[in-house]
């Protein structure tokens, strides 16, 4: 698909970016991107239109059997006021990997990245500029064929919506309290854990609710078979600094392959830190903790970038890392990654992608 096939219908009612503090995921911009799939036409009718509710048949398959995928990334404003994207091609490639798992037809990655940039340019005024704020980008695909049979849908809709978000950390990054989840599991090998699909989140809510009632921010997920191996923390990947090495669970088919995870690994290696991707059990973590070998634990993901774990509770054991304070390595990783994302620091990895590159589009109306 060529970018010239993208039609733009600009909104006649432009709103302003709210002045008040932005709660995550509650405010949306003036426009959205929409593209449809049908068997006869493939992905077609790509357009940017004013943000508005959808009209969808109640029999649409997504409502019943959950065949859907999504992505999450951010646009950041540089000190020069230029919108920047952080490794967006990774998110779009992952969208196709999720598509593959959910039997959703693949999208043209280059075309979608162009369309995304166009959408961000149109709603550029919605990227907040205060420290730590950004524009959250949510691409997603839903199955829309009206049919109650359990089968692959023959119709889909890909939509991208944008949401300005406030700073996650207002007064410096602060460590969270985590409970190891012994009963429920997030994903199993052979399941959909490696795909970004709504069902994984639906099945995680129960554990999350119980953890929240117990005063915890998130749960630490163990593997779905033996409940022994560490997988993720909430909806983040997880890292443990054990002595001078950093250990993170290896990708095993049930762990989500985070873009932030990959960036943390590359950054640490660039600094000469030994990063090991391997199986790691909760028992090993407890043993190393008792020996005083673990002082930094953190989660990684687009929303918070880095989230230090101050306390990890496992059965009756309480592990407190670095006196519940943010460690030096966590702080340095956070500052470097966000520095690169906002264009404040040099980008030796070529991770940053400019948004404002002029292309030809068909302006309609
Ligand atoms: C999205 C997600 C992550 C983090 O991925 P990033 O690309 O770093 O944002 C980690 N775990 C799960 C389950 C996720 O859905």
Tab-separated table of C-alpha atoms and ligand atoms in Angstrom:
chain	number	residue	atom	x	y	z
A	1	UNK	CA	0.000	0.000	0.000
A	2	UNK	CA	1.317	3.484	-0.893
A	3	UNK	CA	1.041	6.497	1.417
A	4	UNK	CA	-0.831	8.263	-1.371
A	5	UNK	CA	-3.670	5.877	-0.568
A	6	UNK	CA	-4.095	7.455	2.841
A	7	UNK	CA	-7.049	9.817	2.867
A	8	UNK	CA	-7.247	12.593	5.431
A	9	UNK	CA	-10.547	14.058	6.611
A	10	UNK	CA	-9.604	16.831	9.008
A	11	UNK	CA	-11.855	17.660	11.908
A	12	UNK	CA	-13.647	20.999	11.703
A	13	UNK	CA	-13.804	21.254	15.478
A	14	UNK	CA	-10.280	21.371	16.841
A	15	UNK	CA	-10.112	21.085	20.590
A	16	UNK	CA	-7.305	22.155	22.930
A	17	UNK	CA	-4.974	20.009	24.966
A	18	UNK	CA	-6.456	20.219	28.496
A	19	UNK	CA	-4.497	22.349	30.961
A	20	UNK	CA	-5.259	20.120	33.953
A	21	UNK	CA	-3.213	17.100	34.915
A	22	UNK	CA	-3.786	14.173	32.569
A	23	UNK	CA	-4.844	10.838	33.950
A	24	UNK	CA	-3.467	7.946	31.890
A	25	UNK	CA	-5.688	6.893	29.008
A	26	UNK	CA	-8.688	9.151	29.618
A	27	UNK	CA	-8.175	11.969	27.125
A	28	UNK	CA	-8.112	11.482	23.352
A	29	UNK	CA	-7.039	13.701	20.492
A	30	UNK	CA	-9.016	15.166	17.556
A	31	UNK	CA	-8.255	12.405	15.042
A	32	UNK	CA	-7.828	8.675	14.632
A	33	UNK	CA	-6.553	6.367	11.923
A	34	UNK	CA	-8.857	3.649	10.577
A	35	UNK	CA	-8.257	0.898	8.013
A	36	UNK	CA	-10.471	-2.038	7.079
A	37	UNK	CA	-9.835	-5.587	5.970
A	38	UNK	CA	-12.075	-7.731	3.837
A	39	UNK	CA	-11.265	-10.958	2.040
A	40	UNK	CA	-11.849	-9.471	-1.400
A	41	UNK	CA	-9.937	-6.198	-0.864
A	42	UNK	CA	-7.347	-7.053	1.782
A	43	UNK	CA	-6.390	-4.100	3.995
A	44	UNK	CA	-7.984	-1.071	2.349
A	45	UNK	CA	-9.692	2.280	2.840
A	46	UNK	CA	-6.956	3.717	5.072
A	47	UNK	CA	-7.989	7.073	6.433
A	48	UNK	CA	-7.485	9.638	9.139
A	49	UNK	CA	-10.836	10.847	10.408
A	50	UNK	CA	-12.159	12.917	13.328
A	51	UNK	CA	-12.126	10.903	16.601
A	52	UNK	CA	-15.618	9.516	17.131
A	53	UNK	CA	-17.461	6.468	18.479
A	54	UNK	CA	-17.674	3.433	16.206
A	55	UNK	CA	-20.822	1.814	14.977
A	56	UNK	CA	-20.309	-1.940	15.044
A	57	UNK	CA	-22.676	-4.885	14.686
A	58	UNK	CA	-23.320	-6.480	18.117
A	59	UNK	CA	-22.570	-9.837	16.537
A	60	UNK	CA	-19.045	-8.673	15.606
A	61	UNK	CA	-16.772	-11.548	16.526
A	62	UNK	CA	-14.445	-9.521	18.722
A	63	UNK	CA	-17.223	-9.072	21.311
A	64	UNK	CA	-17.679	-12.807	21.675
A	65	UNK	CA	-14.395	-14.591	21.138
A	66	UNK	CA	-11.835	-11.865	21.648
A	67	UNK	CA	-9.882	-12.088	18.405
A	68	UNK	CA	-7.974	-8.825	18.750
A	69	UNK	CA	-4.474	-7.428	19.194
A	70	UNK	CA	-3.020	-4.109	20.303
A	71	UNK	CA	0.183	-2.126	20.687
A	72	UNK	CA	1.384	0.667	22.959
A	73	UNK	CA	4.071	3.239	22.218
A	74	UNK	CA	4.657	6.941	22.761
A	75	UNK	CA	5.530	10.166	20.960
A	76	UNK	CA	7.768	12.564	22.874
A	77	UNK	CA	8.423	16.260	22.345
A	78	UNK	CA	12.097	17.156	21.937
A	79	UNK	CA	13.604	20.310	23.490
A	80	UNK	CA	13.211	21.874	20.003
A	81	UNK	CA	9.496	21.009	20.007
A	82	UNK	CA	9.878	18.204	17.454
A	83	UNK	CA	7.773	15.049	17.947
A	84	UNK	CA	9.920	11.925	18.288
A	85	UNK	CA	9.074	8.234	18.218
A	86	UNK	CA	11.078	5.564	20.041
A	87	UNK	CA	11.733	2.423	17.959
A	88	UNK	CA	8.220	2.472	16.431
A	89	UNK	CA	9.186	-0.147	13.836
A	90	UNK	CA	9.617	-2.632	16.701
A	91	UNK	CA	6.043	-2.095	17.852
A	92	UNK	CA	4.679	-2.443	14.334
A	93	UNK	CA	6.688	-5.616	13.754
A	94	UNK	CA	5.351	-6.965	17.056
A	95	UNK	CA	1.811	-6.093	15.975
A	96	UNK	CA	2.318	-8.420	13.021
A	97	UNK	CA	3.709	-11.129	15.313
A	98	UNK	CA	0.615	-10.827	17.473
A	99	UNK	CA	-1.494	-10.895	14.285
A	100	UNK	CA	0.168	-14.109	13.282
A	101	UNK	CA	-0.695	-15.747	16.621
A	102	UNK	CA	-4.307	-14.527	16.527
A	103	UNK	CA	-4.767	-15.423	12.829
A	104	UNK	CA	-5.287	-11.787	11.846
A	105	UNK	CA	-4.063	-10.809	8.358
A	106	UNK	CA	-0.632	-9.126	8.345
A	107	UNK	CA	-0.374	-5.398	7.760
A	108	UNK	CA	2.150	-3.497	5.606
A	109	UNK	CA	4.573	-2.285	8.284
A	110	UNK	CA	6.083	0.568	6.309
A	111	UNK	CA	2.691	1.887	5.321
A	112	UNK	CA	1.421	1.786	8.882
A	113	UNK	CA	4.460	3.662	10.189
A	114	UNK	CA	3.909	6.379	7.566
A	115	UNK	CA	0.231	6.577	8.466
A	116	UNK	CA	1.096	6.813	12.161
A	117	UNK	CA	3.496	9.686	11.508
A	118	UNK	CA	0.840	11.479	9.488
A	119	UNK	CA	-1.664	11.055	12.324
A	120	UNK	CA	0.800	12.417	14.869
A	121	UNK	CA	1.577	15.407	12.673
A	122	UNK	CA	-2.095	16.258	12.397
A	123	UNK	CA	-2.557	16.047	16.169
A	124	UNK	CA	0.885	17.423	16.992
A	125	UNK	CA	-0.582	20.111	19.284
A	126	UNK	CA	-1.790	17.317	21.532
A	127	UNK	CA	1.698	16.231	22.543
A	128	UNK	CA	2.126	17.730	26.000
A	129	UNK	CA	5.415	19.490	26.668
A	130	UNK	CA	5.795	19.386	30.468
A	131	UNK	CA	8.582	17.239	31.878
A	132	UNK	CA	7.813	13.513	31.703
A	133	UNK	CA	4.615	13.881	29.671
A	134	UNK	CA	4.022	12.281	26.278
A	135	UNK	CA	1.450	11.203	23.728
A	136	UNK	CA	0.466	7.569	24.192
A	137	UNK	CA	-0.262	5.762	20.918
A	138	UNK	CA	-2.666	2.836	20.857
A	139	UNK	CA	-2.935	0.866	17.617
A	140	UNK	CA	-5.340	-2.067	17.763
A	141	UNK	CA	-7.127	-4.521	15.506
A	142	UNK	CA	-10.553	-6.046	16.106
A	143	UNK	CA	-12.451	-8.753	14.266
A	144	UNK	CA	-15.665	-7.245	12.932
A	145	UNK	CA	-17.486	-9.937	10.975
A	146	UNK	CA	-21.032	-10.324	12.363
A	147	UNK	CA	-21.061	-14.068	13.065
A	148	UNK	CA	-21.473	-16.175	16.196
A	149	UNK	CA	-19.680	-19.232	14.887
A	150	UNK	CA	-16.257	-19.884	16.364
A	151	UNK	CA	-14.076	-19.308	13.327
A	152	UNK	CA	-11.610	-16.840	11.883
A	153	UNK	CA	-13.241	-13.531	11.117
A	154	UNK	CA	-13.149	-12.480	7.474
A	155	UNK	CA	-13.389	-8.785	8.384
A	156	UNK	CA	-11.191	-6.608	10.594
A	157	UNK	CA	-10.669	-2.996	11.571
A	158	UNK	CA	-7.313	-1.477	12.470
A	159	UNK	CA	-7.563	1.729	14.473
A	160	UNK	CA	-4.966	4.039	15.999
A	161	UNK	CA	-6.010	6.416	18.761
A	162	UNK	CA	-3.806	8.907	20.607
A	163	UNK	CA	-3.952	9.918	24.244
A	164	UNK	CA	-1.892	12.673	25.902
A	165	UNK	CA	-0.519	11.406	29.210
A	166	UNK	CA	0.928	13.130	32.260
A	167	UNK	CA	4.219	12.311	33.912
A	168	UNK	CA	4.127	8.859	35.484
A	169	UNK	CA	6.554	9.869	38.200
A	170	UNK	CA	5.892	13.296	39.622
A	171	UNK	CA	8.596	13.409	42.277
A	172	UNK	CA	11.324	11.079	41.055
A	173	UNK	CA	10.836	7.383	40.410
A	174	UNK	CA	9.547	5.489	43.418
A	175	UNK	CA	9.766	1.771	44.133
A	176	UNK	CA	6.627	-0.348	44.317
A	177	UNK	CA	5.535	-3.277	46.472
A	178	UNK	CA	4.943	-6.538	44.604
A	179	UNK	CA	3.375	-9.871	45.600
A	180	UNK	CA	4.439	-13.151	44.011
A	181	UNK	CA	1.309	-14.739	42.505
A	182	UNK	CA	1.070	-18.399	43.483
A	183	UNK	CA	-2.437	-19.259	42.345
A	184	UNK	CA	-3.305	-17.557	39.074
A	185	UNK	CA	-1.140	-17.525	35.963
A	186	UNK	CA	-0.931	-14.941	33.184
A	187	UNK	CA	0.050	-17.177	30.305
A	188	UNK	CA	1.255	-20.657	29.461
A	189	UNK	CA	3.672	-21.966	26.897
A	190	UNK	CA	1.715	-22.597	23.733
A	191	UNK	CA	-0.818	-19.975	24.769
A	192	UNK	CA	-0.935	-16.313	23.794
A	193	UNK	CA	1.504	-14.847	26.331
A	194	UNK	CA	3.894	-13.643	23.665
A	195	UNK	CA	1.125	-11.822	21.785
A	196	UNK	CA	-0.286	-8.476	22.858
A	197	UNK	CA	-3.904	-9.495	22.987
A	198	UNK	CA	-6.725	-8.402	25.265
A	199	UNK	CA	-7.388	-11.890	26.600
A	200	UNK	CA	-4.076	-11.922	28.464
A	201	UNK	CA	-5.177	-8.820	30.323
A	202	UNK	CA	-8.692	-10.106	31.011
A	203	UNK	CA	-7.226	-13.207	32.646
A	204	UNK	CA	-4.815	-11.147	34.758
A	205	UNK	CA	-7.436	-8.929	36.408
A	206	UNK	CA	-8.382	-11.307	39.203
A	207	UNK	CA	-4.835	-11.610	40.532
A	208	UNK	CA	-4.321	-7.881	40.110
A	209	UNK	CA	-7.493	-7.135	42.096
A	210	UNK	CA	-6.434	-9.394	44.961
A	211	UNK	CA	-2.965	-7.888	44.994
A	212	UNK	CA	-4.389	-4.359	45.067
A	213	UNK	CA	-6.627	-5.311	48.002
A	214	UNK	CA	-3.523	-6.528	49.815
A	215	UNK	CA	-1.780	-3.196	49.273
A	216	UNK	CA	0.429	-4.303	46.379
A	217	UNK	CA	1.003	-2.402	43.142
A	218	UNK	CA	1.326	-5.489	40.943
A	219	UNK	CA	1.938	-9.216	41.018
A	220	UNK	CA	5.034	-11.118	39.973
A	221	UNK	CA	3.911	-13.826	37.546
A	222	UNK	CA	5.402	-17.301	37.684
A	223	UNK	CA	5.331	-19.808	34.821
A	224	UNK	CA	2.009	-21.521	34.225
A	225	UNK	CA	3.255	-25.096	34.478
A	226	UNK	CA	5.483	-25.459	37.546
A	227	UNK	CA	4.853	-22.046	39.125
A	228	UNK	CA	8.560	-21.871	39.757
A	229	UNK	CA	10.113	-19.714	37.071
A	230	UNK	CA	9.721	-15.953	37.053
A	231	UNK	CA	8.037	-14.535	33.956
A	232	UNK	CA	6.936	-10.908	34.304
A	233	UNK	CA	5.894	-8.269	36.814
A	234	UNK	CA	2.375	-6.974	36.175
A	235	UNK	CA	2.474	-6.005	32.518
A	236	UNK	CA	6.191	-5.340	32.556
A	237	UNK	CA	9.308	-7.402	31.936
A	238	UNK	CA	11.502	-7.914	34.979
A	239	UNK	CA	15.218	-7.560	35.794
A	240	UNK	CA	17.264	-8.599	38.834
A	241	UNK	CA	20.720	-7.276	39.614
A	242	UNK	CA	22.498	-10.230	41.216
A	243	UNK	CA	25.950	-9.154	42.372
A	244	UNK	CA	27.500	-7.517	39.297
A	245	UNK	CA	25.266	-9.195	36.743
A	246	UNK	CA	21.786	-8.381	35.566
A	247	UNK	CA	19.473	-11.344	35.011
A	248	UNK	CA	16.163	-11.314	33.147
A	249	UNK	CA	13.921	-14.279	32.259
A	250	UNK	CA	14.661	-15.582	28.766
A	251	UNK	CA	11.922	-15.302	26.150
A	252	UNK	CA	10.163	-18.639	26.257
A	253	UNK	CA	6.972	-18.160	24.284
A	254	UNK	CA	4.836	-17.055	27.216
A	255	UNK	CA	6.744	-13.864	28.044
A	256	UNK	CA	5.973	-10.670	26.120
A	257	UNK	CA	8.981	-9.457	24.161
A	258	UNK	CA	9.112	-5.863	25.398
A	259	UNK	CA	10.704	-3.077	23.374
A	260	UNK	CA	11.818	-1.500	26.657
A	261	UNK	CA	13.252	-4.859	27.752
A	262	UNK	CA	15.313	-5.075	24.575
A	263	UNK	CA	16.444	-1.459	24.987
A	264	UNK	CA	17.494	-2.020	28.627
A	265	UNK	CA	19.518	-5.079	27.605
A	266	UNK	CA	21.273	-3.178	24.808
A	267	UNK	CA	21.956	-0.186	27.028
A	268	UNK	CA	23.417	-2.278	29.855
A	269	UNK	CA	25.622	-4.185	27.411
A	270	UNK	CA	26.783	-0.862	25.931
A	271	UNK	CA	27.882	0.111	29.428
A	272	UNK	CA	29.755	-3.164	29.799
A	273	UNK	CA	27.301	-4.681	32.285
A	274	UNK	CA	26.887	-8.435	31.963
A	275	UNK	CA	23.218	-9.129	31.118
A	276	UNK	CA	22.043	-12.710	31.154
A	277	UNK	CA	18.777	-13.947	29.669
A	278	UNK	CA	18.003	-17.265	31.296
A	279	UNK	CA	15.494	-19.164	33.368
A	280	UNK	CA	15.311	-17.779	36.893
A	281	UNK	CA	13.297	-19.268	39.744
A	282	UNK	CA	11.685	-17.403	42.612
A	283	UNK	CA	13.575	-19.708	44.953
A	284	UNK	CA	16.914	-18.627	43.475
A	285	UNK	CA	15.963	-14.990	43.963
A	286	UNK	CA	15.108	-15.637	47.598
A	287	UNK	CA	18.374	-17.519	48.183
A	288	UNK	CA	20.435	-14.757	46.566
A	289	UNK	CA	18.486	-12.182	48.520
A	290	UNK	CA	19.305	-13.901	51.810
A	291	UNK	CA	22.977	-13.838	50.862
A	292	UNK	CA	22.678	-10.101	50.323
A	293	UNK	CA	23.396	-10.400	46.618
A	294	UNK	CA	20.359	-8.564	45.252
A	295	UNK	CA	20.012	-4.846	45.699
A	296	UNK	CA	18.146	-3.810	42.567
A	297	UNK	CA	15.009	-5.235	40.969
A	298	UNK	CA	12.950	-3.446	38.352
A	299	UNK	CA	10.230	-3.787	35.753
A	300	UNK	CA	10.375	-2.325	32.247
A	301	UNK	CA	7.614	-1.208	29.899
A	302	UNK	CA	6.491	1.715	27.768
A	303	UNK	CA	4.114	3.228	30.339
A	304	UNK	CA	6.576	3.729	33.208
A	305	UNK	CA	9.796	3.008	31.261
A	306	UNK	CA	11.416	1.667	34.452
A	307	UNK	CA	9.659	0.759	37.676
A	308	UNK	CA	11.869	-0.193	40.619
A	309	UNK	CA	10.641	-2.930	42.957
A	310	UNK	CA	11.195	-1.921	46.585
A	311	UNK	CA	9.620	-4.970	48.169
A	312	UNK	CA	8.767	-8.447	46.956
A	313	UNK	CA	6.567	-10.693	49.099
A	314	UNK	CA	6.622	-14.439	48.501
A	315	UNK	CA	4.505	-16.596	50.801
A	316	UNK	CA	5.625	-15.426	54.239
A	317	UNK	CA	8.928	-14.044	53.088
A	318	UNK	CA	9.504	-10.352	52.619
A	319	UNK	CA	12.339	-9.208	50.443
A	320	UNK	CA	13.254	-5.532	50.682
A	321	UNK	CA	15.697	-4.273	48.080
A	322	UNK	CA	18.015	-1.316	48.631
A	323	UNK	CA	16.008	-0.246	51.732
A	324	UNK	CA	13.011	0.244	49.469
A	325	UNK	CA	14.780	3.059	47.675
A	326	UNK	CA	15.643	3.509	44.022
A	327	UNK	CA	19.063	2.025	43.266
A	328	UNK	CA	21.839	3.662	41.257
A	329	UNK	CA	21.637	1.369	38.256
A	330	UNK	CA	17.849	1.712	37.984
A	331	UNK	CA	18.181	5.483	38.207
A	332	UNK	CA	20.853	5.562	35.512
A	333	UNK	CA	18.909	3.292	33.140
A	334	UNK	CA	15.793	5.410	33.632
A	335	UNK	CA	17.550	8.712	33.047
A	336	UNK	CA	19.400	7.474	29.994
A	337	UNK	CA	16.400	5.855	28.327
A	338	UNK	CA	14.124	8.834	28.925
A	339	UNK	CA	16.956	11.188	27.910
A	340	UNK	CA	17.182	9.399	24.556
A	341	UNK	CA	13.396	9.234	24.148
A	342	UNK	CA	12.964	12.984	24.651
A	343	UNK	CA	15.930	13.829	22.420
A	344	UNK	CA	17.901	15.303	25.338
A	345	UNK	CA	20.721	12.782	25.127
A	346	UNK	CA	22.733	11.403	22.257
A	347	UNK	CA	21.194	8.314	20.642
A	348	UNK	CA	24.065	5.921	19.859
A	349	UNK	CA	21.599	3.149	18.949
A	350	UNK	CA	19.619	5.063	16.340
A	351	UNK	CA	16.417	4.409	18.243
A	352	UNK	CA	14.787	7.771	17.645
A	353	UNK	CA	12.597	8.369	14.627
A	354	UNK	CA	11.552	11.840	13.482
A	355	UNK	CA	7.871	12.345	12.806
A	356	UNK	CA	7.948	15.466	10.671
A	357	UNK	CA	8.940	14.226	7.266
A	358	UNK	CA	6.743	15.578	4.514
A	359	UNK	CA	4.847	13.121	2.376
A	360	UNK	CA	2.114	13.328	-0.194
A	361	UNK	CA	-1.350	12.611	1.127
A	362	UNK	CA	-4.795	13.074	-0.272
A	363	UNK	CA	-6.491	15.775	1.734
A	364	UNK	CA	-10.219	15.300	1.472
A	365	UNK	CA	-12.667	17.791	2.966
B	1	LIG	C1	3.374	-4.442	26.536
B	1	LIG	C2	3.840	-5.403	27.562
B	1	LIG	C3	5.130	-5.352	28.110
B	1	LIG	C4	6.110	-4.239	27.839
B	1	LIG	O1	6.439	-4.080	26.507
B	1	LIG	P1	7.079	-2.716	26.012
B	1	LIG	O2	7.234	-2.931	24.555
B	1	LIG	O3	8.351	-2.553	26.722
B	1	LIG	O4	6.104	-1.636	26.351
B	1	LIG	C5	5.510	-6.347	28.996
B	1	LIG	N1	4.660	-7.321	29.363
B	1	LIG	C6	3.405	-7.397	28.863
B	1	LIG	C7	2.525	-8.503	29.305
B	1	LIG	C8	2.953	-6.445	27.961
B	1	LIG	O5	1.711	-6.521	27.487
